[in-house]
Coordinates of C-alpha atoms in Angstrom, one line a residue:
X253 CA -104.4 -35.8 -50.0
X254 CA -107.1 -37.4 -48.0
X255 CA -108.1 -41.0 -47.2
X256 CA -108.1 -42.0 -50.8
X257 CA -109.4 -45.3 -52.1
X258 CA -106.9 -47.4 -54.0
X259 CA -108.8 -50.0 -56.4
X260 CA -107.0 -52.1 -58.5
X261 CA -108.8 -54.3 -61.1
X262 CA -108.0 -56.8 -63.8
X263 CA -108.0 -55.5 -67.4
X264 CA -107.6 -56.8 -70.6
X265 CA -103.8 -57.6 -72.0
X266 CA -102.1 -58.2 -75.1
X267 CA -98.7 -59.4 -76.2
X268 CA -95.9 -56.9 -76.5
X269 CA -94.6 -56.1 -80.0
X270 CA -91.4 -55.2 -81.7
X271 CA -89.1 -57.3 -79.3
X272 CA -87.0 -60.3 -78.8
X273 CA -86.2 -61.4 -75.4
X274 CA -83.8 -63.8 -74.0
X275 CA -84.8 -65.1 -70.5
X276 CA -83.2 -67.1 -67.8
X277 CA -86.0 -68.2 -65.4
X278 CA -83.6 -68.4 -62.4
X279 CA -82.0 -65.0 -62.9
X280 CA -84.5 -62.8 -64.7
X281 CA -84.4 -61.3 -68.1
X282 CA -80.7 -61.3 -69.4
X283 CA -81.1 -59.6 -72.8
X284 CA -83.7 -57.6 -74.7
X285 CA -83.5 -56.7 -78.3
X286 CA -85.7 -53.8 -79.7
X287 CA -86.6 -54.3 -83.3
X288 CA -88.2 -51.0 -84.3
X289 CA -89.6 -49.6 -86.2
X290 CA -87.3 -46.7 -85.4
X291 CA -90.1 -44.1 -86.6
X292 CA -92.8 -43.4 -84.3
X293 CA -96.0 -45.3 -85.2
X294 CA -98.6 -43.0 -86.5
X295 CA -101.4 -44.8 -84.4
X296 CA -99.2 -44.2 -81.3
X297 CA -98.7 -40.4 -81.7
X298 CA -99.1 -38.4 -78.5
X299 CA -99.6 -34.8 -78.0
X300 CA -96.1 -33.1 -77.3
X301 CA -94.7 -33.6 -73.7
X302 CA -95.4 -30.7 -71.5
X303 CA -92.0 -29.1 -70.8
X304 CA -93.2 -28.7 -67.1
X305 CA -93.7 -32.4 -66.9
X306 CA -92.1 -32.6 -63.6
X307 CA -94.0 -30.4 -61.5
X308 CA -94.9 -30.0 -57.8
X309 CA -97.9 -29.9 -55.6
X310 CA -97.0 -28.3 -52.1
X311 CA -99.4 -28.5 -49.1
X312 CA -100.5 -24.9 -48.5
X313 CA -99.8 -25.2 -44.7
X314 CA -96.1 -26.2 -45.4
X315 CA -95.6 -23.7 -48.2
X316 CA -93.3 -21.3 -46.0
X317 CA -91.2 -24.2 -44.7
X318 CA -90.5 -25.2 -48.2
X319 CA -89.7 -21.8 -49.7
X320 CA -88.9 -19.8 -46.6
X321 CA -89.7 -16.0 -46.6
X322 CA -88.1 -12.7 -47.9
X323 CA -85.9 -12.4 -44.7
X324 CA -84.6 -16.0 -44.6
X325 CA -85.1 -17.8 -48.2
X326 CA -84.8 -21.6 -48.0
X327 CA -81.9 -21.9 -50.3
X328 CA -82.1 -25.9 -50.4
X329 CA -85.4 -25.6 -52.2
X330 CA -84.6 -22.9 -54.3
X331 CA -81.4 -24.6 -55.6
X332 CA -83.3 -27.9 -56.0
X333 CA -86.0 -26.1 -58.0
X334 CA -83.3 -24.2 -60.1
X335 CA -81.4 -27.3 -61.1
X336 CA -84.5 -28.8 -62.7
X337 CA -85.4 -25.4 -64.4
X338 CA -81.9 -25.4 -66.0
X339 CA -82.1 -28.9 -67.3
X340 CA -85.8 -28.6 -68.5
X341 CA -85.6 -25.4 -70.1
X342 CA -88.6 -24.3 -68.1
X343 CA -89.4 -24.2 -64.4
X344 CA -91.5 -26.8 -62.7
X345 CA -95.1 -25.6 -62.2
X346 CA -96.1 -25.4 -58.6
X347 CA -99.4 -26.2 -57.3
X348 CA -100.1 -24.5 -53.9
X349 CA -102.8 -26.9 -52.5
X350 CA -103.8 -30.1 -50.7
X351 CA -106.4 -30.8 -48.0
X352 CA -105.2 -27.5 -46.0
X353 CA -106.2 -25.4 -48.9
X354 CA -109.8 -25.9 -47.7
X355 CA -109.2 -24.5 -44.3
X356 CA -107.0 -21.6 -45.5
X357 CA -108.2 -17.9 -45.3
X358 CA -106.8 -14.6 -46.1
X359 CA -106.0 -11.6 -43.6
X360 CA -104.7 -8.5 -45.3
X361 CA -103.7 -7.3 -41.8
X362 CA -101.6 -10.3 -40.8
X363 CA -97.8 -9.5 -40.2
X364 CA -96.4 -13.0 -40.9
X365 CA -96.5 -14.7 -44.4
X366 CA -98.4 -17.7 -43.0
X367 CA -99.9 -18.9 -39.8
X368 CA -101.0 -22.3 -38.8
X369 CA -103.5 -22.8 -35.9
X370 CA -102.9 -25.8 -34.0
X371 CA -104.8 -27.4 -31.3
X372 CA -103.6 -28.6 -28.0
X373 CA -103.9 -32.3 -29.4
X374 CA -101.5 -31.3 -32.0
X375 CA -104.0 -31.0 -34.9
X376 CA -103.6 -28.3 -37.6
X377 CA -107.1 -26.7 -37.6
X378 CA -106.6 -23.8 -40.2
X379 CA -104.1 -21.8 -42.0
X380 CA -104.3 -18.0 -42.5
X381 CA -102.1 -16.3 -45.2
X382 CA -101.1 -12.7 -45.1
X383 CA -99.5 -10.2 -47.7
X384 CA -96.0 -11.6 -47.0
X385 CA -96.9 -14.8 -48.5
X386 CA -96.7 -13.8 -52.0
X387 CA -92.9 -12.6 -51.5
X388 CA -92.3 -16.4 -50.4
X389 CA -93.9 -17.5 -53.8
X390 CA -91.8 -15.1 -55.6
X391 CA -88.7 -16.9 -54.2
X392 CA -89.6 -19.7 -56.8
X393 CA -87.4 -19.7 -60.1
X394 CA -88.1 -17.1 -62.5
X395 CA -91.1 -18.0 -64.9
X396 CA -92.7 -20.6 -62.4
X397 CA -96.3 -20.9 -62.9
X398 CA -98.6 -21.4 -60.1
X399 CA -101.8 -23.2 -59.7
X400 CA -103.6 -21.8 -56.3
X401 CA -106.1 -23.9 -54.7
X402 CA -109.0 -21.9 -53.0
X403 CA -111.3 -23.1 -50.3
X404 CA -114.6 -24.9 -51.3
X405 CA -115.4 -27.1 -48.3
X406 CA -116.1 -24.1 -46.2
X407 CA -118.7 -23.1 -48.6
X408 CA -117.9 -19.5 -48.1
X409 CA -117.8 -17.7 -51.3
X410 CA -116.7 -14.4 -49.7
X411 CA -113.7 -15.8 -48.2
X412 CA -112.8 -17.9 -51.4
X413 CA -113.3 -14.6 -53.3
X414 CA -110.9 -12.5 -51.0
X415 CA -108.2 -15.1 -51.4
X416 CA -108.5 -15.1 -55.2
X417 CA -108.4 -11.4 -55.3
X418 CA -105.4 -11.3 -53.0
X419 CA -103.5 -13.9 -55.0
X420 CA -104.2 -12.1 -58.4
X421 CA -103.0 -8.7 -56.9
X422 CA -100.1 -10.3 -55.1
X423 CA -98.8 -12.3 -58.1
X424 CA -100.7 -11.3 -61.1
X425 CA -101.5 -13.4 -64.6
X426 CA -97.9 -13.8 -65.4
X427 CA -97.5 -16.1 -62.5
X428 CA -100.8 -17.6 -61.6
X429 CA -101.6 -20.2 -64.2
X430 CA -104.8 -21.1 -63.0
X431 CA -107.1 -21.2 -59.8
X432 CA -108.6 -24.5 -58.4
X433 CA -111.5 -24.3 -56.2
X434 CA -111.7 -27.2 -53.7
X435 CA -109.2 -30.2 -52.9
X436 CA -110.7 -33.7 -53.4
X437 CA -114.3 -32.8 -53.1
X438 CA -115.3 -36.3 -53.5
X439 CA -113.9 -36.9 -49.7
X440 CA -115.7 -34.0 -48.2
X441 CA -117.7 -34.6 -44.8
X442 CA -120.6 -33.8 -46.6
X443 CA -121.6 -35.7 -49.7
X444 CA -121.0 -34.3 -52.9
X445 CA -121.9 -35.6 -56.5
X446 CA -121.0 -34.4 -59.8
X447 CA -124.5 -32.4 -59.9
X448 CA -124.2 -30.5 -56.7
X449 CA -120.5 -29.9 -56.8
X450 CA -121.3 -28.3 -60.3
X451 CA -124.0 -26.2 -58.9
X452 CA -121.5 -24.4 -56.3
X453 CA -118.5 -24.6 -58.6
X454 CA -119.6 -23.1 -61.8
X455 CA -121.2 -20.1 -60.6
X456 CA -118.2 -19.5 -58.1
X457 CA -115.7 -19.8 -61.3
X458 CA -117.8 -17.5 -63.1
X459 CA -118.2 -14.7 -60.4
X460 CA -114.6 -15.1 -59.6
X461 CA -113.6 -14.6 -63.2
X462 CA -115.9 -11.5 -63.5
X463 CA -114.5 -9.8 -60.1
X464 CA -110.9 -10.3 -61.5
X465 CA -112.0 -9.3 -64.8
X466 CA -110.5 -12.5 -66.3
X467 CA -112.1 -13.0 -69.9
X468 CA -110.5 -16.4 -70.7
X469 CA -110.6 -20.0 -68.9
X470 CA -108.5 -19.9 -65.7
X471 CA -109.8 -22.5 -63.6
X472 CA -108.9 -26.2 -63.0
X473 CA -111.9 -28.4 -62.3
X474 CA -112.1 -31.8 -60.4
X475 CA -109.2 -32.4 -58.3
X476 CA -111.1 -35.6 -57.2
X477 CA -109.1 -38.5 -55.8
X478 CA -111.3 -41.9 -55.9
X479 CA -109.9 -44.2 -58.4
X480 CA -112.0 -45.0 -61.5
X481 CA -114.1 -48.0 -61.1
X482 CA -113.5 -51.0 -63.3
X483 CA -115.2 -52.3 -65.3
X484 CA -116.0 -48.8 -66.8
X485 CA -119.3 -49.8 -68.3
X486 CA -121.4 -50.1 -65.4
X487 CA -124.0 -47.9 -63.6
X488 CA -121.6 -47.6 -60.7
X489 CA -118.8 -46.3 -62.9
X490 CA -121.0 -44.0 -64.7
X491 CA -122.1 -42.4 -61.3
X492 CA -118.7 -41.5 -60.1
X493 CA -118.0 -38.0 -59.3
X494 CA -115.0 -37.1 -61.5
X495 CA -113.7 -34.5 -64.0
X496 CA -116.0 -36.2 -66.9
X497 CA -119.1 -36.3 -65.0
X498 CA -118.5 -32.7 -63.7
X499 CA -118.2 -31.4 -67.1
X500 CA -121.4 -33.5 -68.4
X501 CA -123.0 -31.7 -65.4
X502 CA -122.3 -28.1 -66.9
X503 CA -119.1 -27.3 -64.9
X504 CA -117.8 -25.3 -68.0
X505 CA -121.2 -23.8 -68.6
X506 CA -119.6 -20.4 -68.0
X507 CA -116.5 -21.2 -70.1
X508 CA -114.2 -21.0 -67.1
X509 CA -112.6 -24.3 -67.3
X510 CA -108.8 -24.7 -68.7
X511 CA -107.8 -27.9 -67.2
X512 CA -109.2 -30.9 -65.2
X513 CA -107.5 -32.5 -62.5
X514 CA -107.5 -35.6 -60.6
X515 CA -105.2 -37.2 -57.9
X516 CA -103.6 -40.7 -57.7
X517 CA -102.0 -42.6 -55.0
X518 CA -101.3 -46.2 -55.8
X519 CA -100.8 -47.4 -52.1
X520 CA -102.1 -46.0 -48.8
X521 CA -101.2 -46.3 -44.9
X522 CA -104.3 -44.5 -44.0
X523 CA -105.5 -47.9 -42.5
X524 CA -103.9 -51.0 -41.4
X525 CA -105.4 -53.1 -44.1
X526 CA -104.0 -51.0 -47.0
X527 CA -100.6 -50.3 -45.2
X528 CA -100.0 -54.2 -45.0
X529 CA -99.5 -54.2 -48.8
X530 CA -97.6 -50.8 -49.0
X531 CA -94.1 -52.3 -49.6
X532 CA -91.3 -51.6 -51.9
X533 CA -91.9 -54.9 -53.9
X534 CA -95.3 -54.1 -54.5
X535 CA -94.4 -50.6 -55.5
X536 CA -91.9 -51.8 -58.3
X537 CA -92.8 -55.2 -59.4
X538 CA -96.1 -56.9 -60.8
X539 CA -97.8 -59.1 -58.2
X540 CA -100.5 -61.4 -59.8
X541 CA -102.5 -61.2 -56.6
X542 CA -102.5 -57.4 -56.5
X543 CA -102.5 -56.9 -60.2
X544 CA -100.8 -53.8 -59.1
X545 CA -98.5 -53.0 -61.9
X546 CA -98.2 -49.3 -62.4
X547 CA -99.2 -49.8 -66.2
X548 CA -102.4 -51.1 -65.1
X549 CA -103.1 -48.7 -62.4
X550 CA -102.6 -45.5 -64.3
X551 CA -104.5 -47.0 -67.3
X552 CA -107.7 -46.8 -65.3
X553 CA -107.9 -43.3 -66.2
X554 CA -107.5 -43.6 -70.0
X555 CA -111.4 -43.1 -70.8
X556 CA -111.6 -40.2 -68.7
X557 CA -108.4 -38.6 -70.2
X558 CA -109.8 -39.0 -73.8
X559 CA -113.1 -37.5 -72.7
X560 CA -111.6 -34.6 -71.3
X561 CA -109.4 -34.0 -74.1
X562 CA -112.1 -34.2 -76.6
X563 CA -113.7 -31.2 -74.7
X564 CA -110.9 -29.1 -73.6
X565 CA -108.0 -30.0 -75.6
X566 CA -104.9 -32.2 -75.9
X567 CA -102.8 -30.6 -72.7
X568 CA -106.0 -30.4 -70.5
X569 CA -105.9 -33.6 -68.3
X570 CA -103.4 -33.0 -65.4
X571 CA -102.4 -35.4 -62.5
X572 CA -102.6 -32.6 -60.0
X573 CA -101.5 -34.5 -56.9
X574 CA -99.8 -37.8 -56.7
X575 CA -97.4 -39.9 -54.9
X576 CA -97.0 -43.4 -53.9
X577 CA -98.4 -44.1 -50.8
X578 CA -101.2 -41.8 -49.6
X579 CA -101.4 -40.5 -45.9
X580 CA -97.8 -39.1 -46.3
X581 CA -95.9 -42.3 -47.4
X582 CA -93.7 -45.2 -45.9
X583 CA -90.8 -45.6 -44.5
X584 CA -88.4 -47.8 -46.4
X585 CA -90.8 -47.4 -49.4
X586 CA -91.4 -43.7 -50.1
X587 CA -88.0 -42.3 -48.9
X588 CA -85.9 -45.0 -51.0
X589 CA -84.2 -45.1 -54.1
X590 CA -87.0 -47.6 -55.3
X591 CA -89.2 -44.3 -55.1
X592 CA -86.9 -42.7 -57.6
X593 CA -87.4 -45.6 -60.1
X594 CA -91.0 -45.4 -59.6
X595 CA -91.2 -42.0 -60.2
X596 CA -89.5 -42.3 -63.4
X597 CA -91.6 -45.0 -64.3
X598 CA -94.9 -43.1 -63.6
X599 CA -93.4 -40.1 -65.5
X600 CA -92.6 -42.2 -68.4
X601 CA -96.1 -43.7 -68.7
X602 CA -97.9 -40.8 -67.4
X603 CA -96.4 -38.5 -70.0
X604 CA -98.2 -40.8 -72.7
X605 CA -101.5 -40.1 -71.4
X606 CA -101.6 -36.7 -69.5
X607 CA -100.2 -33.3 -69.6
X608 CA -98.3 -32.5 -66.2
X609 CA -98.1 -34.4 -63.1
X610 CA -97.5 -32.9 -59.9
X611 CA -95.9 -34.8 -57.0
X612 CA -97.1 -33.9 -53.7
X613 CA -95.0 -32.5 -50.8
X614 CA -96.5 -31.8 -47.2
X615 CA -96.6 -33.6 -44.0
X616 CA -99.1 -36.0 -42.0
X617 CA -102.2 -34.2 -40.8
X618 CA -104.2 -35.5 -37.8
X619 CA -107.6 -34.7 -39.2
X620 CA -106.8 -36.8 -42.3
X621 CA -107.4 -40.2 -40.9
X622 CA -107.9 -41.6 -37.6
X623 CA -106.2 -44.8 -38.4
X624 CA -103.2 -43.6 -40.4
X625 CA -99.6 -44.9 -39.8
X626 CA -98.0 -41.4 -40.0
X627 CA -98.1 -38.5 -37.5
X628 CA -96.5 -35.2 -37.2
X629 CA -93.4 -33.6 -39.1
X630 CA -93.0 -33.8 -42.8
X631 CA -94.2 -36.6 -45.2
X632 CA -92.0 -39.8 -45.9
X633 CA -92.7 -39.4 -49.6
X634 CA -91.4 -35.8 -49.8
X635 CA -88.3 -35.4 -52.4
X636 CA -86.3 -33.5 -49.6
X637 CA -86.9 -32.1 -46.2
X638 CA -86.3 -28.2 -46.2
X639 CA -86.3 -28.1 -42.6
X640 CA -85.5 -30.4 -39.6
X641 CA -88.6 -32.0 -38.3
X642 CA -89.5 -35.3 -36.3
X643 CA -89.2 -37.4 -39.2
X644 CA -85.6 -36.3 -39.8
X645 CA -83.1 -33.5 -40.3
X646 CA -82.9 -31.3 -43.4
X647 CA -81.9 -33.5 -46.4
X648 CA -82.5 -34.6 -50.0
X649 CA -83.8 -38.2 -51.0
X650 CA -83.0 -40.3 -53.5
X651 CA -86.3 -39.6 -55.3
X652 CA -85.0 -36.2 -56.5
X653 CA -82.8 -37.8 -58.8
X654 CA -85.9 -38.9 -60.7
X655 CA -86.9 -35.4 -61.4
X656 CA -83.3 -34.8 -62.7
X657 CA -83.8 -37.6 -65.0
X658 CA -87.1 -36.2 -66.4
X659 CA -85.9 -32.8 -66.8
X660 CA -83.0 -33.9 -68.7
X661 CA -85.2 -36.0 -70.7
X662 CA -87.1 -32.8 -71.6
X663 CA -83.9 -30.9 -72.4
X664 CA -85.7 -27.7 -73.3
X665 CA -87.7 -29.3 -76.1
X666 CA -91.4 -28.5 -76.6
X667 CA -92.1 -30.9 -79.2
X668 CA -91.3 -34.4 -77.7
X669 CA -93.8 -37.2 -78.5
X670 CA -93.3 -40.5 -76.6
X671 CA -94.3 -44.1 -76.8
X672 CA -93.9 -47.3 -74.7
X673 CA -91.4 -49.4 -76.9
X674 CA -91.6 -52.1 -74.6
X675 CA -93.5 -53.9 -73.1
X676 CA -95.7 -52.1 -75.7
X677 CA -99.3 -50.7 -76.3
X678 CA -102.6 -52.4 -77.5
X679 CA -104.4 -50.9 -80.4
X680 CA -106.6 -48.8 -78.3
X681 CA -103.4 -47.0 -77.0
X682 CA -103.4 -48.9 -73.5
X683 CA -100.1 -49.9 -72.0
X684 CA -101.7 -52.7 -69.8
X685 CA -99.6 -55.6 -71.1
X686 CA -98.1 -57.1 -67.9
X687 CA -98.5 -60.9 -67.2
X688 CA -99.7 -62.0 -71.0
X689 CA -98.0 -59.6 -72.8
X690 CA -94.7 -58.6 -71.0
X691 CA -91.9 -61.6 -71.2
X692 CA -90.0 -59.5 -68.4
X693 CA -92.9 -59.7 -66.1
X694 CA -92.7 -56.0 -65.1
X695 CA -88.8 -56.0 -64.8
X696 CA -88.2 -53.7 -67.8
X697 CA -89.7 -50.7 -69.6
X698 CA -88.5 -48.7 -72.5
X699 CA -89.8 -45.4 -73.6
X700 CA -88.8 -43.8 -77.0
X701 CA -88.8 -39.9 -77.6
X702 CA -89.1 -38.4 -81.0
X703 CA -88.5 -34.7 -81.9
X704 CA -91.7 -34.5 -84.3
X705 CA -94.3 -37.0 -85.5
X706 CA -92.5 -37.6 -88.9
X707 CA -89.0 -38.1 -87.5
X708 CA -87.4 -41.1 -88.8
X709 CA -85.3 -41.8 -85.7
X710 CA -85.9 -41.0 -82.0
X711 CA -83.8 -38.4 -80.0
X712 CA -83.9 -40.1 -76.8
X713 CA -84.6 -43.6 -75.1
X714 CA -85.2 -44.2 -71.4
X715 CA -84.6 -47.7 -70.2
X716 CA -85.7 -48.9 -66.9
X717 CA -84.5 -52.0 -64.9
X718 CA -87.2 -52.2 -62.3
X719 CA -85.7 -55.6 -61.0
X720 CA -85.2 -54.9 -56.9
X721 CA -81.5 -55.3 -55.9
X722 CA -80.8 -54.4 -52.4
X723 CA -77.2 -53.4 -51.4
X724 CA -77.2 -56.1 -48.7
X725 CA -77.4 -58.7 -51.4
X726 CA -74.8 -61.5 -51.3
X727 CA -74.9 -62.1 -55.0
X728 CA -73.7 -60.1 -57.8
X729 CA -75.8 -57.2 -59.2
X730 CA -77.8 -58.6 -62.2
X731 CA -78.0 -56.6 -65.4
X732 CA -79.7 -56.8 -68.7
X733 CA -78.3 -56.1 -72.1
X734 CA -80.5 -54.2 -74.2
X735 CA -79.9 -53.8 -77.9
X736 CA -81.4 -50.7 -79.4
X737 CA -79.5 -50.7 -82.7
X738 CA -82.7 -50.9 -84.8
X739 CA -83.1 -47.1 -83.5
X740 CA -79.7 -46.1 -85.0
X741 CA -79.4 -44.2 -88.3
X742 CA -76.5 -46.2 -89.3
X743 CA -74.1 -48.8 -87.9
X744 CA -71.6 -47.5 -85.2
X745 CA -73.8 -44.1 -84.6
X746 CA -72.6 -42.6 -81.3
X747 CA -75.1 -41.9 -78.6
X748 CA -74.5 -40.8 -75.0
X749 CA -75.9 -42.8 -71.9
X750 CA -76.3 -41.3 -68.5
X751 CA -77.3 -43.4 -65.6
X752 CA -79.5 -42.9 -62.6
X753 CA -78.5 -45.3 -59.9
X754 CA -77.8 -46.2 -56.1
X755 CA -75.9 -49.3 -54.4
X756 CA -79.5 -50.7 -54.0
X757 CA -83.2 -49.9 -54.2
X758 CA -83.5 -49.7 -50.3
X759 CA -81.0 -46.7 -50.1
X760 CA -82.3 -43.7 -48.5
X761 CA -79.5 -41.3 -48.9
X762 CA -79.1 -38.7 -51.6
X763 CA -75.2 -38.8 -51.2
X764 CA -75.4 -42.4 -52.3
X765 CA -77.6 -41.8 -55.2
X766 CA -76.1 -40.5 -58.5
X767 CA -77.5 -39.0 -61.6
X768 CA -74.9 -39.1 -64.5
X769 CA -72.2 -39.8 -61.8
X770 CA -73.0 -36.8 -59.6
X771 CA -74.8 -36.4 -56.2
X772 CA -77.2 -33.5 -55.1
X773 CA -77.4 -34.1 -51.3
X774 CA -76.7 -30.3 -50.5
X775 CA -78.9 -29.0 -53.5
X776 CA -76.3 -28.6 -56.0
X777 CA -74.3 -31.0 -58.2
X778 CA -71.1 -32.7 -56.5
X779 CA -68.6 -34.7 -58.4
X780 CA -67.5 -35.2 -62.1
X781 CA -70.2 -35.8 -64.5
X782 CA -70.2 -39.1 -66.0
X783 CA -71.6 -40.4 -69.4
X784 CA -70.9 -43.1 -71.6
X785 CA -70.4 -42.9 -75.3
X786 CA -72.0 -45.9 -77.0
X787 CA -71.2 -47.0 -80.6
X788 CA -72.6 -50.6 -80.5
X789 CA -76.3 -50.1 -80.1
X790 CA -76.1 -52.2 -77.0
X791 CA -76.0 -51.2 -73.4
X792 CA -76.1 -53.0 -69.8
X793 CA -78.7 -51.9 -67.4
X794 CA -78.2 -53.0 -64.0
X795 CA -81.2 -54.0 -61.7
X796 CA -82.6 -50.9 -60.0
X797 CA -81.4 -48.6 -62.2
X798 CA -82.3 -46.3 -65.0
X799 CA -80.6 -44.9 -68.1
X800 CA -81.4 -41.9 -70.5
X801 CA -79.8 -42.3 -74.1
X802 CA -79.5 -39.3 -76.1
X803 CA -78.8 -39.2 -80.0
X804 CA -76.4 -36.8 -81.5
X805 CA -78.3 -35.3 -84.4
X806 CA -78.9 -32.1 -86.4
X807 CA -81.1 -32.9 -89.3
X808 CA -84.8 -33.3 -89.7
X809 CA -84.6 -37.1 -89.5
X810 CA -84.8 -36.5 -85.6

């Protein structure tokens, strides 16, 4: 992640559908009735969710800190990743990449797995990997697929090829899902556009494929980070360097492209101007001044996603690196339970439009931005700290609970399809409805999940109450009663509800954050599992909490 540009722009909005709301302007939304239909509308059908929806991008230079090595495996990281695999049915995919991938080289004679050269001023200059590095990678849960990012910025094809050859020999095609050449090439110190990027990237991907005797598409193109311009139908927007323009320039001329990746960071502390608006309220709630609601931000990619899918297939566009606040997050924002709510929200909306999303884990880098807020240690947006560092001791953050939520939502299914039930979607598939089309003004979001396109009823609902409530508040915690009875097969049908919650959105400790009543501060579940059986078709969802409702089913109607 580099000094990425966050551009939030106004887009058209329409009224929400299929709902009735009761609103008290003094206290916020009090009730919401979902009126159906219980089946998934044909025009809103999405590709099946990727079972590895909840994936990770780990900064190359920090990878050994996360996983450890053969002699000293990091059991906290291993347990946390294993928890997700057990719930999702597949292991999270891991991208080894980030800005340091473009300054990483291979040394077959190096004794240690990973060596970081750090200057006297504390700047991480470059990283070298040795043969033991692949043993660190193999500590990941069985079945983990890897995206390996190779150096492009150094313009050293020989060095890039040697890294690809070493990775292929050390891990093999069963572990490596695809290679990625370059990280955020639209932010390099030398100017690249789609044409001169493609002039380098395409022959490199072809020649590496030949050298490794790979006869199928094995590369991820793009990895750009500058947000799409709005409005989209302008010469400036058409001229942007992104996945679509790279493909148009011939990046897949050698038939090596498997997927396309772009990076997203909704806020930033890379400079004081953007740091001023990187706050928890702005992250979670809609601001007319900023027009910042995640629906709007994520939907800037709609046109690119459709264009890429039409060329490469339905599961071909991924968010290969993302998080809430670029340049390593912000204290009291990225390390709070509010970040967990944001992650569930963005996973819900992101799953409508993209294949997989990779939350980035790393640390502040001195060469990233001369004006950034953070310096040293591990990033404040990380889901956990695998080692002690200047930003805190070994610990798990509340945001990890969001990945538990999403993993249990997947629940081993390979066919789940989803829509945003509330606030709803436009005829063109966009979910940009806040302000004019959302009576809750961004407070509530409801997603439905169906087992197959012809299912009469959903198998799961995810309900999020994004209203900010802090544990220091002197008033009772508000809640919203959501009536979902229109989605039941018959009156009194029993469903199961599991809650993700904490005493408040500002909470920074995993031992105060619960998923289904359990905490995960030590890397494993502690406490009794708590779930509610609901037969009324109604449930209360407290401010700053999320609930996953699961149908008890066993026939083709689901």
